[in-house]
Short mmCIF file of C-alpha atoms in Angstrom, two decimals:
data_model
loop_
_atom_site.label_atom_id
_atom_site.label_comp_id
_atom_site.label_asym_id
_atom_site.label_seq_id
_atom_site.Cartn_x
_atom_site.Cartn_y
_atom_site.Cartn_z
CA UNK A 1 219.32 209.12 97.88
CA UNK A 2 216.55 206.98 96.72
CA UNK A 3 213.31 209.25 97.01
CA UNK A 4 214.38 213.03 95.52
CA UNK A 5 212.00 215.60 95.05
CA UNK A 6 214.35 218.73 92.69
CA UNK A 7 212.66 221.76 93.62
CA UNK A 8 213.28 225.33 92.33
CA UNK A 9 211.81 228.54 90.39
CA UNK A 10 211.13 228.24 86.50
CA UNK A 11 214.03 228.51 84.51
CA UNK A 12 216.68 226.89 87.36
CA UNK A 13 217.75 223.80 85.81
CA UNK A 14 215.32 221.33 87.57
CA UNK A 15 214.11 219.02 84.59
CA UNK A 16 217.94 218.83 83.36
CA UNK A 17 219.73 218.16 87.08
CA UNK A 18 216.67 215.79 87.24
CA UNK A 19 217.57 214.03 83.94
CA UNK A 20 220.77 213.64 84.94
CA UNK A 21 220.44 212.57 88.32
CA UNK A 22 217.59 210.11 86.87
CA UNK A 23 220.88 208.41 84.46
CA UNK A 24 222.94 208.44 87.14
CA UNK A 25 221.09 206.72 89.78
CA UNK A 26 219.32 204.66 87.64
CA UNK A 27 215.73 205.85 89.04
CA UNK A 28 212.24 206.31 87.68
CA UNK A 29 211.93 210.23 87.03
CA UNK A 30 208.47 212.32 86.51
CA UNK A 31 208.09 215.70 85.34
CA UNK A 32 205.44 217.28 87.42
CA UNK A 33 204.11 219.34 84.61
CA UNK A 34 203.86 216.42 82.62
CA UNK A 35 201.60 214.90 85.63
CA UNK A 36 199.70 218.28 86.19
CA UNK A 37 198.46 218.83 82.60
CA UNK A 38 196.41 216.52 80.05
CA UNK A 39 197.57 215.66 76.35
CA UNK A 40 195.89 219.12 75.64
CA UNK A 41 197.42 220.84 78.00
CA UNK A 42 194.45 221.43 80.59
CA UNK A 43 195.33 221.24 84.30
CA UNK A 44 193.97 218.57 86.40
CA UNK A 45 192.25 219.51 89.29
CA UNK A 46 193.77 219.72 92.43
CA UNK A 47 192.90 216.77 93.86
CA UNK A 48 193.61 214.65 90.71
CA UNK A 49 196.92 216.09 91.09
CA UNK A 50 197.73 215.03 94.66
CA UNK A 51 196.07 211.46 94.24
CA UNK A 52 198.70 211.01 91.35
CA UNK A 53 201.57 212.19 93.50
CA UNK A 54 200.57 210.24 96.32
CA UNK A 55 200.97 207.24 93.96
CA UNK A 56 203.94 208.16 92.57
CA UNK A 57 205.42 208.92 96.44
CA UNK A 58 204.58 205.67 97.32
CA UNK A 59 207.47 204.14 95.12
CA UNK A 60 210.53 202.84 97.06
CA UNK A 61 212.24 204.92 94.50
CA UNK A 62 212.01 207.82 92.54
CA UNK A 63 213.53 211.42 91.55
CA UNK A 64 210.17 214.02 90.88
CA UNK A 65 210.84 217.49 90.01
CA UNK A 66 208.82 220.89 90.10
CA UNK A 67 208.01 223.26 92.60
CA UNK A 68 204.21 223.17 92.78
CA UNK A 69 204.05 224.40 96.24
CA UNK A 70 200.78 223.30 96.91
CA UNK A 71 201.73 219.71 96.68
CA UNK A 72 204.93 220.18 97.81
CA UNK A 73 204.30 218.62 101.45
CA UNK A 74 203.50 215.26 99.60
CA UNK A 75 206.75 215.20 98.32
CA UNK A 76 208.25 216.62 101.48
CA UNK A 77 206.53 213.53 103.54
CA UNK A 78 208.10 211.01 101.53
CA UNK A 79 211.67 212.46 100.26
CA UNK A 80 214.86 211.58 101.73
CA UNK A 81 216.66 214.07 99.71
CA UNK A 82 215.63 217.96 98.31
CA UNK A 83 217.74 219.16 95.77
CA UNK A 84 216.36 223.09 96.02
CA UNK A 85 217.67 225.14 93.42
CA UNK A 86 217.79 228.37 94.72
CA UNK A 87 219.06 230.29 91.95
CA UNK A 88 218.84 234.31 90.92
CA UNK A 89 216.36 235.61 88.69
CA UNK A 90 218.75 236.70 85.94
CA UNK A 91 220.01 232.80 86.13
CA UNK A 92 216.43 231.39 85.67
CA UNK A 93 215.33 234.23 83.16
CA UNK A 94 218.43 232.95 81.06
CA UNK A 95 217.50 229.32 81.14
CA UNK A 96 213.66 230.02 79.98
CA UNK A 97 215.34 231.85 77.26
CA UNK A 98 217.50 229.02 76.29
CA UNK A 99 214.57 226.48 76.89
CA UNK A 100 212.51 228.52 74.21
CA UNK A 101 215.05 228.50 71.61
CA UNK A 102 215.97 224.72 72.41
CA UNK A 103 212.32 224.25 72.32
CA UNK A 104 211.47 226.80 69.73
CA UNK A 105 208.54 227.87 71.42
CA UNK A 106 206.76 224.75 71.59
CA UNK A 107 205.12 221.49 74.17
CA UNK A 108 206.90 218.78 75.09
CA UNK A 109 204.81 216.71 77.25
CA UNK A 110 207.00 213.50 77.48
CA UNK A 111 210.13 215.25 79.22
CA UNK A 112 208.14 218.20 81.07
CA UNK A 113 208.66 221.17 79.38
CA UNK A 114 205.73 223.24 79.47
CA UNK A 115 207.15 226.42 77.40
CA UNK A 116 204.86 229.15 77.61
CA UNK A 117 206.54 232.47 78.32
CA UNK A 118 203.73 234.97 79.93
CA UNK A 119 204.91 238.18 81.41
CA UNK A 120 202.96 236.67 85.11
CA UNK A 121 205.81 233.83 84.41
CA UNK A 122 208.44 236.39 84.07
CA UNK A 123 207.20 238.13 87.23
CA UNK A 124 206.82 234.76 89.28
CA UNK A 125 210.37 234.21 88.58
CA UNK A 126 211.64 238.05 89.35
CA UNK A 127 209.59 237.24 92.50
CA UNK A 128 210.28 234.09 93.35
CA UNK A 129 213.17 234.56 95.88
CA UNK A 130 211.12 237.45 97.46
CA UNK A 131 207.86 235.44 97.76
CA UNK A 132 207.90 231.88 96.69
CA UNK A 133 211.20 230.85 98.22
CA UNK A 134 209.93 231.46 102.29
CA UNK A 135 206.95 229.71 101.27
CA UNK A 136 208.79 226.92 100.40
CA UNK A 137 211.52 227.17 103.20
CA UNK A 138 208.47 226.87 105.15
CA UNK A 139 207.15 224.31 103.76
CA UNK A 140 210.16 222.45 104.09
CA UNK A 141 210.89 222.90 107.81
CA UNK A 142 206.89 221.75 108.56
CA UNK A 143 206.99 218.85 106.27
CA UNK A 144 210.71 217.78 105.56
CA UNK A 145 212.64 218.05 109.09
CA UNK A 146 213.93 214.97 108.00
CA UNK A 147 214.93 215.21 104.62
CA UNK A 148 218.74 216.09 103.76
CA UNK A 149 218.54 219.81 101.79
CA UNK A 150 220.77 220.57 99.04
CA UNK A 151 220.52 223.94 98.11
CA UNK A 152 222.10 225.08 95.15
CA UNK A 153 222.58 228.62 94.16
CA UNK A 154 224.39 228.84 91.08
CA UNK A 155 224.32 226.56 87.65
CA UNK A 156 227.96 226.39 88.53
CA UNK A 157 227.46 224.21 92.20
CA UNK A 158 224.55 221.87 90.44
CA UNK A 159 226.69 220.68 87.38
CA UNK A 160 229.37 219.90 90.52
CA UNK A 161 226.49 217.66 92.69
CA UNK A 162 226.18 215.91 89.49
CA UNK A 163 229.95 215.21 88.37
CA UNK A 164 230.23 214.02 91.95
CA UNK A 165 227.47 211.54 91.90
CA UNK A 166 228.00 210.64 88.41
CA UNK A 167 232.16 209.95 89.65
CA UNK A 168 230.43 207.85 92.90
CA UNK A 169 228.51 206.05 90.43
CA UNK A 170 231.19 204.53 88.46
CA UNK A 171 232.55 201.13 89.32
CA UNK A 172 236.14 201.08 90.85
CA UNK A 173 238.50 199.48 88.05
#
């Protein structure tokens, strides 16, 4: 697992597995959002975007996390590991709700968190299994046939990939 692209609706878990996995592992991580939008917040334009992640792709080693489907084949091309969380809405709506009172609301461009609550979020993530999720299953057999998937569909299974890694991590005393 040395090129990881964490994958997943809004409010899954995907910049704290990606944290964690970045500690464990001991590899470079970016925050997608963090890449997508200036110091003021303003999105870059597409193609600014995929230039960036092309450079970042090109990295013998790296863990990059958010969904941006658009880009997504990028990633795809260059992962050797998805970590998809495929988690229910209720799940995700839960974790935006704890992000915002973590947060309290605000910005955090250094670590990713981009924590504006609109009610098109909170339909793109009461959607997101219906309509997002075979895009990106898509996506993922064109572009990623030879990646290894991990899906993960509960908070539960993702804290487990990471005790395990963590545990095959640690030097044998």
């Amino acid at each position: 697992m040395d090129r990881i692209a964490i994958i997943g609706c809004g409010g899954s878990g995907k910049s704290t597995v990606a944290r964690q996995l970045a500690q464990i592992l001991d590899a470079p991580l970016t925050h997608l959002d963090a890449t997508y939008y200036d110091e003021q917040w303003n999105p870059l334009s597409q193609d600014e975007f995929a230039a960036k992640q092309e450079k970042l792709v090109a990295g013998e080693r790296w863990i990059i996390e958010g969904n941006y489907a658009g880009t997504l084949p990028i990633r795809l091309a260059a992962a050797d590991t998805v970590i998809f969380l495929d988690l229910p809405a209720a799940t995700c709506l839960w974790g935006i709700a704890q992000r915002r009172r973590r947060y309290r609301g605000g910005q955090h461009q250094a670590d990713g968190v981009y924590d504006r609550i609109t009610w098109n979020f909170v339909r793109y993530i009461l959607d997101y299994r219906r309509t997002m999720r075979p895009r990106v299953q898509d996506l993922m057999r064109e572009h990623g046939p030879h990646v290894r998937l991990i899906s993960l569909t509960s908070r539960r299974q993702a804290n487990q990939l990471v005790d395990r890694l963590r545990r095959q991590a640690q030097p044998m005393t």
